[in-house]
Coordinates of C-alpha atoms in Angstrom, one line a residue:
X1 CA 9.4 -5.1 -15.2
X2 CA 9.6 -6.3 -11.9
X3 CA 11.4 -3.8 -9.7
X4 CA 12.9 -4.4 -6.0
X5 CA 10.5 -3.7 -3.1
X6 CA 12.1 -1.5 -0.6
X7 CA 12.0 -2.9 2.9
X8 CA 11.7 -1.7 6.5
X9 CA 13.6 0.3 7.7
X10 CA 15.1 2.0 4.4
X11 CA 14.7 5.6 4.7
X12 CA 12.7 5.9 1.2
X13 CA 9.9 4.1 2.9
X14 CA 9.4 7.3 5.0
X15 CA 9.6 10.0 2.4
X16 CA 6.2 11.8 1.7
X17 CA 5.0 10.8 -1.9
X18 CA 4.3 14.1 -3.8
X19 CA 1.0 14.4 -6.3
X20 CA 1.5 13.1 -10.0
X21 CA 1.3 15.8 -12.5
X22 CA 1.6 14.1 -15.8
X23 CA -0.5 11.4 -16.8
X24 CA 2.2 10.2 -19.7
X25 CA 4.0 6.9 -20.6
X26 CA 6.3 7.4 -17.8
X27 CA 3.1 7.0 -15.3
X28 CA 1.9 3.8 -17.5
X29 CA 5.1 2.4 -17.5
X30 CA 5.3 3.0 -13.5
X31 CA 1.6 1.4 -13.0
X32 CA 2.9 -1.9 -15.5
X33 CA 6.2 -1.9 -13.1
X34 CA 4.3 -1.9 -9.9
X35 CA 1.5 -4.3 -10.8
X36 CA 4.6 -6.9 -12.1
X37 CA 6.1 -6.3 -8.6
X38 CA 3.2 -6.8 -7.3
X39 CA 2.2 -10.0 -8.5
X40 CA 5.6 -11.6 -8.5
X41 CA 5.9 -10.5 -4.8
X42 CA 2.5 -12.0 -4.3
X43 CA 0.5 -9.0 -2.8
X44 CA -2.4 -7.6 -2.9
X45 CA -1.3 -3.7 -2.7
X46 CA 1.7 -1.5 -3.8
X47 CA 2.2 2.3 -3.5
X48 CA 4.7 3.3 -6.0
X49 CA 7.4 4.4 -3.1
X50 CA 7.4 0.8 -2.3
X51 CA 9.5 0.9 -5.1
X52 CA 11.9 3.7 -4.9
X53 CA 9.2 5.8 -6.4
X54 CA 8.4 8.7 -4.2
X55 CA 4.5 9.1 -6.3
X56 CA 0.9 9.2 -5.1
X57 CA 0.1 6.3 -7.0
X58 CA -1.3 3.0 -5.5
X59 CA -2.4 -0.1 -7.1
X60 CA -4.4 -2.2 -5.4
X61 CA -6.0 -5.9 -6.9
X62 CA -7.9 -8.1 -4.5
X63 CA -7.6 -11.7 -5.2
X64 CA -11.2 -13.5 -6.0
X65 CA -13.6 -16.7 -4.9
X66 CA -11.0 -18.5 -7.5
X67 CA -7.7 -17.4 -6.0
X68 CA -7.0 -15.0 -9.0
X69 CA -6.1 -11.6 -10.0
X70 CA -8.0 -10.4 -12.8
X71 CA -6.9 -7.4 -14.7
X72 CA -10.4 -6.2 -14.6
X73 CA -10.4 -5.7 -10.8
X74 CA -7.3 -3.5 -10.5
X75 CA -7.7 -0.3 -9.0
X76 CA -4.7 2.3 -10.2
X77 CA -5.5 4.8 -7.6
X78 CA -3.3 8.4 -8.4
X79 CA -3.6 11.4 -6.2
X80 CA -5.9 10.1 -3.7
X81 CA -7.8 11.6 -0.9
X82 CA -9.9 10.4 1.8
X83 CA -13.6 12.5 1.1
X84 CA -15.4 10.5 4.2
X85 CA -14.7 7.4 6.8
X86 CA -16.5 6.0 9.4
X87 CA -16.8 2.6 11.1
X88 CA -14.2 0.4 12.7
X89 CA -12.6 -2.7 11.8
X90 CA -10.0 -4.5 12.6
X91 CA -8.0 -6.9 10.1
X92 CA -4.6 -9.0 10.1
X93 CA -2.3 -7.2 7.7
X94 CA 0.9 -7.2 6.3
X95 CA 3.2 -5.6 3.8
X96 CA 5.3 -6.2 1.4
X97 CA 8.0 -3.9 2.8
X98 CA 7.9 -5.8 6.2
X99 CA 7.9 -9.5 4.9
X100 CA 6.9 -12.5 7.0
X101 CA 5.1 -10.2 9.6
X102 CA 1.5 -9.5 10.5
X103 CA -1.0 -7.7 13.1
X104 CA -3.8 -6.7 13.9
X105 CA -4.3 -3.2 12.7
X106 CA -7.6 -1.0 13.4
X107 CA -9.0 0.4 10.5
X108 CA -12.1 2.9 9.4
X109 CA -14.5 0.3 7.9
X110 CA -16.3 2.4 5.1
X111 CA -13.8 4.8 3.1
X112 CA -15.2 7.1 0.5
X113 CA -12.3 8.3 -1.9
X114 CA -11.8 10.6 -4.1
X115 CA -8.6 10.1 -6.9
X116 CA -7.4 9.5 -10.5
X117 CA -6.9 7.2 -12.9
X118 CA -4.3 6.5 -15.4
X119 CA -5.4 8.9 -17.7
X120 CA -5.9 11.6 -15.3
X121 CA -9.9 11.1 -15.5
X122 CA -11.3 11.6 -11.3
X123 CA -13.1 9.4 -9.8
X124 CA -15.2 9.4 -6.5
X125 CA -16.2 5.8 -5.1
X126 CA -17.0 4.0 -1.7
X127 CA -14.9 1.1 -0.5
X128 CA -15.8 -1.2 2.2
X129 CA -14.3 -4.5 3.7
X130 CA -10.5 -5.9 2.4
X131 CA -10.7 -3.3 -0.1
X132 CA -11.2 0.0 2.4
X133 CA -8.2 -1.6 4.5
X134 CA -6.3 -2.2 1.6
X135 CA -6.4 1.6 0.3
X136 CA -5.6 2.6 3.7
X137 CA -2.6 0.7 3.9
X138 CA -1.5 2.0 0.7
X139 CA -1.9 5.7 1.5
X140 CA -0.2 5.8 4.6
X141 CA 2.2 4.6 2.6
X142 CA 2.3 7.5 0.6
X143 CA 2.5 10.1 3.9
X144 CA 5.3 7.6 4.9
X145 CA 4.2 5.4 7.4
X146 CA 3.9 1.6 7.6
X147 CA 0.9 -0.8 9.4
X148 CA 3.8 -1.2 12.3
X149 CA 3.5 2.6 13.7
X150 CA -0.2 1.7 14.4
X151 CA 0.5 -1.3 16.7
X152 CA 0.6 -0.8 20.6
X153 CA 3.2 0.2 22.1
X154 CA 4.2 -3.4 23.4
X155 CA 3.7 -4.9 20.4
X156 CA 5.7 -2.5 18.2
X157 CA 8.4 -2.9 20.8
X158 CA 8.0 -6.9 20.1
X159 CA 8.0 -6.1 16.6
X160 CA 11.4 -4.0 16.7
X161 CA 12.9 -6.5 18.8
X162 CA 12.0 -9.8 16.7
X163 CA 12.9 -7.7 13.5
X164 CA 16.5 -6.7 14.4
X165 CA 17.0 -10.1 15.6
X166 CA 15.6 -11.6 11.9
X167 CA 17.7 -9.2 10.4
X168 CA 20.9 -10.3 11.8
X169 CA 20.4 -13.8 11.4
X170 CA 19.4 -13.2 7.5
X171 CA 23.1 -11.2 7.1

């Protein structure tokens, strides 16, 4: 089921996501709801509070050489903790809950992470390029914060500014 994606600055988006305990149907039918959402909103990443769901879940499917998301290259990333980072890099983002805007954000480069999967089995594995940036992105969404809080400053101020403005107009 597709489900509304909650958007900056709605107070859910800045909740802290609490750990999933039961690895049921109601988690399966969470991870189905966010990967529809997902796709239909056109992303590549969605932590479940995206979607009113205050959860330490993240899905996260990078699109391929062919322009396609395959079932077989989506991560369902549950509990998750950064084990090791190192490296910098800095990528153009954007987010679902802040439509139509991007920036540069400043990233570790090489993420090792620790987490579950749907069935509660743990995994440990190494991420590097779109995909370390990606589950970055996703888990500060989980501690409630979006890509916007690590812009400077004058840019954040730009940001605020250009999106009250956008806002209005769109009411």
């Amino acid at each position: 089921m597709i489900r509304e994606v909650l958007v900056y600055p709605n107070k859910l988006l800045r909740e802290t996501s609490k750990d999933v305990m039961h690895f049921d149907a109601y988690l399966h039918t969470l991870l189905q709801d966010m990967f529809d959402t997902m796709v239909h909103s056109e992303g590549i990443g969605l932590a479940a509070v995206q979607i009113g769901e205050p959860l330490n879940v993240v899905i996260i499917n990078l699109v391929d050489d062919e322009g396609c998301q395959k079932n077989e290259n989506l991560y369902e990333i549950i509990n998750p903790v950064i084990l090791e980072k190192d490296g910098v890099t800095i990528y153009q983002e954007g987010c679902l809950s802040v439509p139509g805007y991007y920036d540069e954000v400043e990233r570790a480069a090489h993420i090792k992470v620790a987490y579950f999967d749907r069935e509660g089995n743990r995994h440990e594995e190494e991420f590097t390029d779109l995909m370390a940036i990606a589950v970055q992105h996703e888990m500060d969404h989980l501690k409630g914060r979006l890509f916007i809080e690590k812009l400077s400053y004058l840019k954040r101020k730009k940001f605020e500014k250009e999106w009250k403005k956008k806002q209005k107009a769109g009411k």
